[in-house]
Coordinates of C-alpha atoms in Angstrom, one line a residue:
M4 CA 0.0 0.1 0.5
T5 CA 1.5 3.8 -0.8
K6 CA 1.5 6.5 2.0
D7 CA -1.6 8.2 -0.1
E8 CA -3.3 4.9 0.1
T9 CA -2.6 4.4 3.7
F10 CA -3.2 8.5 4.9
F11 CA -7.1 8.1 4.3
E12 CA -7.0 3.9 5.0
Q13 CA -5.6 6.2 8.6
K14 CA -8.4 8.8 8.7
M15 CA -11.8 8.0 10.2
D16 CA -15.3 8.7 7.3
R17 CA -14.4 12.5 7.2
R18 CA -18.2 13.6 7.2
E19 CA -18.2 11.4 10.5
F20 CA -15.4 13.5 11.7
L21 CA -16.9 16.9 11.0
K22 CA -19.9 16.0 12.6
K23 CA -18.6 14.7 15.5
A24 CA -16.1 18.1 15.9
G25 CA -18.9 20.1 15.2
I26 CA -17.1 21.5 12.4
G27 CA -19.4 23.2 8.8
G28 CA -18.4 22.6 5.8
A29 CA -20.2 22.9 2.0
G30 CA -20.2 21.5 -0.9
L31 CA -20.6 19.9 -4.4
A32 CA -20.5 23.3 -5.8
L33 CA -18.4 23.4 -9.2
G34 CA -16.6 20.6 -7.7
L35 CA -13.1 23.1 -6.8
S36 CA -10.9 21.1 -4.5
G37 CA -10.8 17.3 -3.7
A38 CA -12.0 18.0 -0.1
S39 CA -9.5 14.8 0.8
A40 CA -6.9 17.1 0.6
F41 CA -8.1 18.6 4.0
F42 CA -9.4 16.1 6.6
A43 CA -7.6 13.9 9.0
T44 CA -6.8 13.4 12.4
K45 CA -4.1 15.2 12.9
T46 CA -1.9 12.1 12.8
D47 CA 2.2 12.0 12.1
E48 CA 1.9 11.5 8.5
A49 CA -1.5 14.1 8.5
E50 CA 1.2 16.9 10.1
K51 CA 3.9 16.0 7.8
I52 CA 0.9 16.5 5.0
S53 CA -0.4 19.9 6.5
D54 CA 3.4 20.7 7.1
G55 CA 4.6 20.0 3.4
D56 CA 6.8 17.4 4.2
E57 CA 5.1 14.0 3.4
K58 CA 6.8 11.8 1.4
I59 CA 5.6 11.9 -2.5
R60 CA 7.0 8.4 -3.9
F61 CA 7.2 8.0 -7.8
Y62 CA 6.8 5.0 -8.7
G63 CA 4.0 3.1 -7.7
K64 CA 1.0 1.3 -9.0
H65 CA -1.1 4.3 -9.5
Q66 CA 0.7 7.3 -10.4
A67 CA 1.0 10.6 -8.0
G68 CA -1.0 13.8 -8.5
I69 CA -5.1 12.1 -8.3
T70 CA -5.4 10.0 -4.6
T71 CA -2.8 12.5 -3.4
A72 CA -3.9 14.8 -0.6
M73 CA -3.7 18.1 -2.2
Q74 CA -2.1 20.4 -2.6
K75 CA -1.9 24.5 -2.7
N76 CA -0.6 24.7 -6.6
I77 CA -0.8 23.6 -9.3
Y78 CA 1.0 24.2 -13.2
F79 CA -0.4 22.2 -15.4
V80 CA 0.3 22.9 -19.9
V81 CA -1.1 20.8 -22.6
L82 CA 1.0 20.0 -25.6
D83 CA 1.4 18.4 -29.5
L84 CA 3.6 16.2 -30.8
H85 CA 6.2 18.2 -32.8
T86 CA 7.3 14.1 -34.7
T87 CA 5.2 10.5 -34.8
D88 CA 8.6 9.2 -34.6
K89 CA 7.3 6.0 -32.2
D90 CA 10.8 5.6 -31.1
K91 CA 11.6 9.9 -30.5
I92 CA 8.3 9.5 -28.0
I93 CA 9.3 7.0 -26.0
Q94 CA 13.2 8.2 -25.8
L95 CA 10.8 11.1 -24.0
F96 CA 9.0 9.5 -21.7
K97 CA 11.5 7.3 -20.4
D98 CA 13.4 10.6 -20.2
W99 CA 10.2 12.0 -18.4
T100 CA 10.1 9.2 -16.2
D101 CA 13.7 10.0 -14.5
Y102 CA 13.4 13.2 -14.8
S103 CA 10.2 12.9 -12.9
A104 CA 11.6 10.6 -10.6
K105 CA 14.6 13.1 -9.7
L106 CA 12.1 16.3 -8.8
V107 CA 9.9 14.4 -7.3
E108 CA 12.9 14.0 -4.7
G109 CA 14.0 17.1 -4.4
E110 CA 17.1 16.5 -6.7
L111 CA 18.9 18.6 -10.1
V112 CA 18.0 16.2 -13.2
K113 CA 21.1 16.1 -14.0
K114 CA 24.6 16.9 -12.3
D115 CA 25.8 19.5 -15.4
G116 CA 29.0 18.4 -16.2
S117 CA 33.0 20.4 -15.7
N118 CA 32.9 22.5 -18.5
A119 CA 30.4 25.2 -17.8
L120 CA 31.0 26.1 -20.9
L121 CA 27.5 24.6 -21.3
P122 CA 24.2 25.6 -20.6
P123 CA 23.0 24.2 -16.9
T124 CA 21.6 21.0 -17.6
D125 CA 19.1 21.6 -14.8
T126 CA 16.8 26.3 -14.4
G127 CA 18.2 25.3 -10.6
E128 CA 15.5 28.0 -9.5
T129 CA 14.1 25.4 -6.7
V130 CA 18.6 24.8 -5.4
G131 CA 17.7 24.9 -1.4
L132 CA 14.2 24.6 -1.7
N133 CA 12.8 21.2 -0.4
P134 CA 10.4 19.3 -2.9
H135 CA 7.0 20.0 -0.9
R136 CA 5.1 17.4 -2.1
L137 CA 5.4 17.7 -5.7
T138 CA 4.0 15.6 -7.2
L139 CA 3.4 15.0 -11.4
T140 CA 0.6 12.8 -14.0
F141 CA 0.7 12.5 -17.5
G142 CA -1.9 11.8 -19.9
V143 CA -2.4 11.6 -23.3
S144 CA -5.3 11.9 -25.8
A145 CA -7.5 10.0 -28.1
D146 CA -5.7 12.0 -30.9
F147 CA -2.4 11.7 -29.1
L148 CA -3.4 7.4 -30.0
K149 CA -4.4 8.6 -33.6
K150 CA -1.2 10.5 -34.4
M151 CA 0.7 8.6 -33.2
G152 CA -0.7 5.0 -35.5
L153 CA -2.3 3.5 -32.0
E154 CA -6.0 3.5 -32.1
S155 CA -6.0 0.4 -33.2
K156 CA -5.2 -0.1 -28.1
R157 CA -7.9 2.2 -27.7
P158 CA -9.9 1.5 -25.2
K159 CA -14.1 1.8 -26.3
L160 CA -14.4 4.1 -23.3
F161 CA -12.2 5.9 -24.9
R162 CA -13.8 8.8 -27.0
D163 CA -13.5 12.5 -27.6
L164 CA -15.9 14.5 -25.1
P165 CA -19.6 15.4 -26.7
P166 CA -20.2 19.1 -27.1
F167 CA -22.3 20.7 -23.9
P168 CA -24.8 22.8 -23.9
K169 CA -24.0 27.2 -22.7
E170 CA -20.5 26.2 -23.1
Q171 CA -18.1 28.6 -25.5
L172 CA -14.9 26.8 -26.6
Q173 CA -11.9 28.4 -27.2
D174 CA -9.6 26.7 -29.9
K175 CA -6.8 27.6 -27.6
Y176 CA -7.7 26.2 -24.2
T177 CA -9.1 22.6 -26.2
G178 CA -8.5 19.3 -28.1
G179 CA -4.3 18.9 -27.4
D180 CA -2.3 15.7 -27.1
I181 CA -0.6 15.1 -24.2
A182 CA -1.3 16.6 -20.5
I183 CA 0.8 17.7 -17.1
Q184 CA -0.1 18.3 -14.0
A185 CA 2.3 19.8 -11.8
C186 CA 1.0 20.0 -7.9
A187 CA 3.4 20.6 -4.8
D188 CA 2.9 23.8 -1.8
D189 CA 5.3 26.0 -3.1
E190 CA 4.7 27.9 -6.6
Q191 CA 7.8 28.1 -7.8
V192 CA 8.6 24.0 -7.1
A193 CA 5.7 23.3 -9.4
F194 CA 6.4 25.5 -12.0
H195 CA 10.2 24.7 -12.0
A196 CA 9.3 20.4 -12.8
I197 CA 7.2 21.1 -15.7
R198 CA 10.0 23.3 -16.9
N199 CA 12.2 20.7 -17.3
L200 CA 10.0 18.5 -18.8
I201 CA 9.4 20.7 -21.5
R202 CA 13.2 22.0 -22.0
K203 CA 13.6 17.7 -22.5
G204 CA 11.3 17.5 -25.0
R205 CA 11.3 20.4 -27.1
N206 CA 12.7 18.2 -30.6
S207 CA 9.6 16.6 -29.7
I208 CA 6.9 18.5 -29.0
T209 CA 5.5 21.8 -28.1
M210 CA 2.9 24.2 -25.3
K211 CA -0.1 24.1 -26.5
W212 CA -1.5 26.3 -23.6
S213 CA -1.3 26.7 -19.5
Q214 CA -2.7 27.5 -16.5
S215 CA -1.3 28.3 -12.9
G216 CA -3.5 27.9 -10.9
F217 CA -4.0 27.6 -6.1
A218 CA -6.1 26.4 -3.5
A219 CA -6.8 27.5 -0.6
I220 CA -5.7 25.4 1.9
G221 CA -5.2 27.2 5.0
N222 CA -6.3 24.8 7.9
R223 CA -6.2 21.8 6.3
L224 CA -9.6 20.5 9.1
E225 CA -11.8 23.3 6.9
T226 CA -13.2 23.6 3.5
P227 CA -11.6 25.8 2.0
R228 CA -13.4 29.0 -0.1
N229 CA -14.0 28.5 -4.6
L230 CA -13.5 31.8 -5.8
F231 CA -17.2 32.3 -5.5
G232 CA -16.6 32.9 -1.4
F233 CA -18.6 29.0 -0.9
K234 CA -17.2 26.3 0.2
D235 CA -15.9 23.1 -2.2
G236 CA -15.0 20.0 -2.0
T237 CA -17.2 18.4 0.3
A238 CA -18.3 14.8 -2.6
N239 CA -14.8 13.6 -2.8
V240 CA -14.1 9.7 -2.2
T241 CA -11.9 8.7 1.2
K242 CA -11.1 5.6 1.4
E243 CA -9.2 3.1 -1.6
S244 CA -12.8 0.3 -1.7
D245 CA -13.8 3.8 -3.7
F246 CA -11.2 4.7 -4.9
D247 CA -11.2 1.9 -6.9
Q248 CA -14.9 2.2 -7.1
V249 CA -14.7 5.5 -8.8
V250 CA -11.2 7.0 -9.8
W251 CA -8.6 3.6 -10.7
T252 CA -9.6 1.5 -14.5
D253 CA -9.6 -2.6 -13.8
S254 CA -9.5 -2.9 -17.6
K255 CA -7.7 -5.2 -19.1
D256 CA -5.9 -3.3 -21.3
W257 CA -2.4 -0.8 -21.1
M258 CA -5.1 1.4 -18.8
K259 CA -5.6 -0.5 -16.0
D260 CA -5.3 0.8 -12.3
G261 CA -5.0 4.0 -14.8
S262 CA -7.5 6.6 -15.2
Y263 CA -9.4 9.4 -17.0
M264 CA -8.3 13.1 -16.3
A265 CA -11.5 15.0 -17.6
V266 CA -10.7 19.2 -18.0
R267 CA -12.3 22.4 -18.0
R268 CA -11.4 25.6 -17.4
I269 CA -14.3 27.5 -16.4
Q270 CA -14.4 31.4 -16.6
M271 CA -15.8 33.4 -13.5
H272 CA -17.6 36.5 -13.8
L273 CA -17.2 37.5 -10.5
E274 CA -18.0 41.3 -11.4
T275 CA -22.2 39.9 -11.9
W276 CA -21.7 37.3 -8.7
D277 CA -20.6 40.7 -6.3
R278 CA -23.7 42.3 -7.5
T279 CA -25.9 39.5 -6.5
N280 CA -27.9 39.1 -3.3
L281 CA -26.5 37.0 -0.7
Q282 CA -30.2 34.3 -1.8
E283 CA -30.0 34.4 -5.0
Q284 CA -26.5 33.0 -4.3
E285 CA -27.5 30.3 -1.6
N286 CA -30.3 29.3 -5.0
T287 CA -27.5 28.9 -6.9
F288 CA -26.1 26.5 -4.9
G289 CA -28.2 24.3 -3.4
R290 CA -26.1 25.6 0.1
Y291 CA -25.6 28.2 3.1
K292 CA -22.7 29.8 2.2
D293 CA -21.2 30.3 5.9
S294 CA -21.9 26.9 6.4
G295 CA -22.3 25.1 3.1
A296 CA -25.2 23.2 4.6
P297 CA -28.1 21.8 2.2
F298 CA -31.0 24.1 2.9
G299 CA -33.1 22.6 5.1
K300 CA -29.5 20.4 7.3
K301 CA -27.3 22.1 9.9
N302 CA -24.2 21.1 9.0
E303 CA -22.0 20.6 5.9
F304 CA -22.1 16.7 5.9
D305 CA -26.0 16.5 6.6
E306 CA -27.4 14.2 3.4
V307 CA -28.7 15.9 1.3
D308 CA -32.3 16.1 0.3
L309 CA -33.4 17.6 -3.0
S310 CA -36.3 18.2 -2.7
L311 CA -35.6 21.0 -1.1
L312 CA -33.5 22.4 -3.2
P313 CA -34.0 24.5 -6.6
V314 CA -34.5 22.1 -9.2
D315 CA -31.5 24.3 -11.1
S316 CA -29.2 24.8 -7.6
H317 CA -26.2 23.2 -9.1
V318 CA -26.3 21.1 -6.8
R319 CA -29.5 19.2 -7.1
L320 CA -28.5 19.2 -10.6
A321 CA -25.0 17.7 -10.0
K322 CA -26.4 15.3 -7.4
E323 CA -29.3 13.6 -9.1
V324 CA -27.0 11.7 -12.3
D325 CA -25.4 9.4 -8.8
K326 CA -22.6 9.4 -11.3
P327 CA -19.7 10.4 -8.1
I328 CA -16.1 11.6 -9.6
Y329 CA -13.0 12.9 -8.1
R330 CA -12.8 16.1 -8.7
R331 CA -8.9 18.4 -8.2
S332 CA -9.4 20.8 -9.3
Y333 CA -7.5 24.7 -8.3
S334 CA -8.7 28.4 -8.5
Y335 CA -6.8 31.4 -11.6
S336 CA -6.2 34.6 -12.1
D337 CA -4.6 35.9 -14.7
G338 CA -5.2 39.6 -14.7
I339 CA -7.3 41.7 -16.3
D340 CA -9.2 41.3 -19.7
E341 CA -8.7 42.8 -21.9
T342 CA -11.9 42.5 -23.8
T343 CA -14.1 43.1 -20.8
G344 CA -12.1 45.7 -18.3
Q345 CA -12.7 43.1 -15.5
F346 CA -11.3 40.0 -13.5
D347 CA -9.6 37.6 -16.0
S348 CA -10.7 34.9 -13.5
G349 CA -12.2 31.4 -12.8
L350 CA -11.6 27.1 -12.2
L351 CA -9.2 24.7 -13.9
F352 CA -11.5 22.4 -12.7
I353 CA -10.5 18.7 -13.9
S354 CA -12.0 14.8 -12.4
Y355 CA -10.5 11.9 -12.3
Q356 CA -13.2 9.0 -13.3
K357 CA -12.3 4.7 -14.6
D358 CA -14.9 5.7 -16.9
P359 CA -15.6 9.5 -18.7
D360 CA -18.9 8.5 -18.9
S361 CA -19.6 9.0 -15.7
F362 CA -18.3 13.3 -16.2
V363 CA -20.3 13.9 -19.4
K364 CA -24.1 12.7 -17.8
V365 CA -23.1 14.5 -15.2
Q366 CA -21.9 17.9 -17.2
T367 CA -24.7 16.7 -19.2
N368 CA -27.4 16.8 -16.3
L369 CA -26.1 20.2 -15.6
G370 CA -27.0 21.2 -19.2
A371 CA -28.3 24.1 -20.4
D372 CA -30.7 24.6 -16.5
D373 CA -27.7 25.0 -14.4
K374 CA -28.3 28.6 -12.4
M375 CA -24.2 28.8 -11.9
N376 CA -24.4 29.1 -16.4
E377 CA -25.4 32.9 -15.1
Y378 CA -22.1 33.8 -13.7
I379 CA -19.4 31.1 -15.1
T380 CA -18.6 30.1 -19.2
H381 CA -16.4 26.5 -20.3
I382 CA -14.1 28.1 -22.6
G383 CA -11.2 25.2 -22.8
S384 CA -12.0 21.4 -22.2
G385 CA -10.0 18.0 -22.6
L386 CA -10.1 14.4 -22.2
F387 CA -6.6 12.4 -21.2
A388 CA -5.8 9.0 -19.6
C389 CA -3.6 8.8 -17.4
F390 CA -1.6 5.8 -17.6
A391 CA -1.1 3.5 -14.2
G392 CA 2.0 4.3 -11.5
V393 CA 5.6 3.0 -12.5
E394 CA 7.9 0.2 -11.5
K395 CA 11.5 0.7 -11.4
G396 CA 12.8 0.6 -14.6
G397 CA 9.8 1.1 -16.8
Y398 CA 8.5 3.5 -17.9
L399 CA 5.6 6.5 -18.2
G400 CA 3.2 5.0 -21.0
Q401 CA 5.8 1.1 -21.4
D402 CA 2.2 -1.0 -21.4
L403 CA 0.7 1.9 -24.3
F404 CA 4.4 1.3 -26.6
E405 CA 5.1 -2.6 -26.1

C-alpha cells in the first residue's frame, strides 16, 4: 500500500469526524477542491502533509497527483506532438520518467559536467528548496493515439467529449495531445518541474496552453472556499476501496490502474456574481454560504434532500445523476481581461474517473438548466487517459507502446 493509500485508510470517515467535531462546511459547488486533501485526524502523516514535508514517491501502482492529498499550487500544461516518430516519443517518456523520479525527490534532473561553457542541465530555480510534496501526473489524448498509429489500442471508453450546452470553447484551450499536471505546496517548485520537462522534450513537443492555479488550503481540517466565497469540495470519496470504484480503471489493457482526466477551463464572472444578493447566491448552489450545509440542514456533510433544493441549483442537478467523480480543481487569476476590463479569473476544473461517461452524464445533466451558467462560461476542454503508475525499471506509458 502506498503512503497516499495509507493516509486515507488511517482516517475515519471525514463526514463523521466533522459531525462529531461540530465543524460546518459546504458542498459540491463547481468541484473546486478534492476534499480528501483537507480532512484528517492529526496523525504524524497528516502533520507532514499539513507542513508540506510528506514524502511523495514517483514509482508505484498508480500515478501520484490523483488521489494524493491536494497541494496548494498547480502548473498544468497541454502539449502537441512535434513528431510522430515512435522511437523518439518512447525515449521522451523514458526521459520524463527519469526526470520526474528525481524532481519529486527535490533533486536536480542531472548534475552538470565540468564544462562551464555549456548551459546548465537543470534550470536551478529550486536549489535550496525541498520538493514541497511535488507530484507529476501524465496523460495522453485520443488524438495522441491517432497520430502515433495506436488507434487500435484505444479503449472503448476513451472517446472525445461531446458538445455541452452553454459552453463557448476556445481552440487555444481545447484538445491537445499530452497533459502534464504538476502540483506542489510551492508554486516555483511546480513551475520548475514543468519547465524542465518541456526543456527536455523541446524537439518532440510544442506547448499548446498552460494554466497556473491555487487552492485555499489553510487549516486542512476545514473546507476551502472558491472564488464565489462558498465552501467547496465535499463530495469526494476518501478510502482506497472507494477509489477502486470511482477513480481507478479495471480494464484488461494498458489503462488498468490508470484513470481518465477530464479538464475544463471555466471562466467565472466575478463582477456579475458580486452584484447578486445572498439569497440568490445560495439558491444557485443549493447550500448556505456561511456553513455550507445543504438547504434544510445544519452541517456541511448532512445528507442532501434534493426535494429541498431549487430545481435549477447546481448541487441538485449534479447529485441527482448519482455518478461520482473525483474532483481535483484549482482557482486561477490571470490579471485583467483586456476586452471587458474585468478580472480574468475562474476555475481549472479537473476530475478523475474510471469511466469518462460519469463526467459526461454529470455535465450533460447540468446542461442548460444549471443556474450557475449565469455566472460561469466553459471556455476550455480536454480528456486525457492517465497511465497506471510506473514500476522501477519501467517508464511512463510502457504498456501502451509495447
